[in-house]
Amino acid sequence: KPKFPDSFDEWSRELRRFRPTDAARRFAPRPLLLLHGDDDEAVPTADSRVLAEAHGSAELQVIAGAGHRLRHDPRAIAVLLGWLDRQRSNMPN
């Protein structure tokens, strides 16, 4: 069972050691969907492209005109639901 850091300093050290690209590589070959808004002012679209490349087979969907909060964007929700349906249909019975 993973142990969560007890203090702010421990959390801070953990976060400084975290490398999203390493996590994406470790997640492969499991399916990964990355959604990104092309008007996101918090995270550059290039960051999602780097994660997709690190994973190797991730599906990256860039939503035109969307910002950072994709959970409220009906287009992003539709992409997610379609992706989940495809994943479910690819699962062995």
mmCIF file with all atom_site columns, N, CA and C in Angstrom, residues 4-13:
data_model
loop_
_atom_site.group_PDB
_atom_site.id
_atom_site.type_symbol
_atom_site.label_atom_id
_atom_site.label_alt_id
_atom_site.label_comp_id
_atom_site.label_asym_id
_atom_site.label_entity_id
_atom_site.label_seq_id
_atom_site.pdbx_PDB_ins_code
_atom_site.Cartn_x
_atom_site.Cartn_y
_atom_site.Cartn_z
_atom_site.occupancy
_atom_site.B_iso_or_equiv
_atom_site.pdbx_formal_charge
_atom_site.auth_seq_id
_atom_site.auth_comp_id
_atom_site.auth_asym_id
_atom_site.auth_atom_id
_atom_site.pdbx_PDB_model_num
ATOM 1  N N  . PHE A 1 4  ? 1.405 7.905  1.850  1.00 0.00 ? 4  PHE A N  1
ATOM 2  C CA . PHE A 1 4  ? 1.312 9.303  1.470  1.00 0.00 ? 4  PHE A CA 1
ATOM 3  C C  . PHE A 1 4  ? 2.220 10.133 2.367  1.00 0.00 ? 4  PHE A C  1
ATOM 4  N N  . PRO A 1 5  ? 2.839 11.155 1.816  1.00 0.00 ? 5  PRO A N  1
ATOM 5  C CA . PRO A 1 5  ? 3.702 12.018 2.627  1.00 0.00 ? 5  PRO A CA 1
ATOM 6  C C  . PRO A 1 5  ? 2.918 12.638 3.790  1.00 0.00 ? 5  PRO A C  1
ATOM 7  N N  . ASP A 1 6  ? 3.592 12.767 4.940  1.00 0.00 ? 6  ASP A N  1
ATOM 8  C CA . ASP A 1 6  ? 2.942 13.277 6.141  1.00 0.00 ? 6  ASP A CA 1
ATOM 9  C C  . ASP A 1 6  ? 2.998 14.791 6.261  1.00 0.00 ? 6  ASP A C  1
ATOM 10 N N  . SER A 1 7  ? 3.951 15.415 5.626  1.00 0.00 ? 7  SER A N  1
ATOM 11 C CA . SER A 1 7  ? 4.114 16.854 5.817  1.00 0.00 ? 7  SER A CA 1
ATOM 12 C C  . SER A 1 7  ? 4.174 17.575 4.476  1.00 0.00 ? 7  SER A C  1
ATOM 13 N N  . PHE A 1 8  ? 4.020 18.888 4.537  1.00 0.00 ? 8  PHE A N  1
ATOM 14 C CA . PHE A 1 8  ? 4.128 19.700 3.329  1.00 0.00 ? 8  PHE A CA 1
ATOM 15 C C  . PHE A 1 8  ? 5.497 19.533 2.684  1.00 0.00 ? 8  PHE A C  1
ATOM 16 N N  . ASP A 1 9  ? 6.548 19.501 3.499  1.00 0.00 ? 9  ASP A N  1
ATOM 17 C CA . ASP A 1 9  ? 7.900 19.345 2.946  1.00 0.00 ? 9  ASP A CA 1
ATOM 18 C C  . ASP A 1 9  ? 8.055 18.020 2.206  1.00 0.00 ? 9  ASP A C  1
ATOM 19 N N  . GLU A 1 10 ? 7.477 16.951 2.758  1.00 0.00 ? 10 GLU A N  1
ATOM 20 C CA . GLU A 1 10 ? 7.550 15.654 2.076  1.00 0.00 ? 10 GLU A CA 1
ATOM 21 C C  . GLU A 1 10 ? 6.767 15.683 0.764  1.00 0.00 ? 10 GLU A C  1
ATOM 22 N N  . TRP A 1 11 ? 5.577 16.304 0.786  1.00 0.00 ? 11 TRP A N  1
ATOM 23 C CA . TRP A 1 11 ? 4.797 16.447 -0.448 1.00 0.00 ? 11 TRP A CA 1
ATOM 24 C C  . TRP A 1 11 ? 5.594 17.216 -1.483 1.00 0.00 ? 11 TRP A C  1
ATOM 25 N N  . SER A 1 12 ? 6.219 18.282 -1.046 1.00 0.00 ? 12 SER A N  1
ATOM 26 C CA . SER A 1 12 ? 6.991 19.124 -1.955 1.00 0.00 ? 12 SER A CA 1
ATOM 27 C C  . SER A 1 12 ? 8.141 18.338 -2.583 1.00 0.00 ? 12 SER A C  1
ATOM 28 N N  . ARG A 1 13 ? 8.854 17.561 -1.786 1.00 0.00 ? 13 ARG A N  1
ATOM 29 C CA . ARG A 1 13 ? 9.958 16.738 -2.316 1.00 0.00 ? 13 ARG A CA 1
ATOM 30 C C  . ARG A 1 13 ? 9.427 15.705 -3.319 1.00 0.00 ? 13 ARG A C  1
#
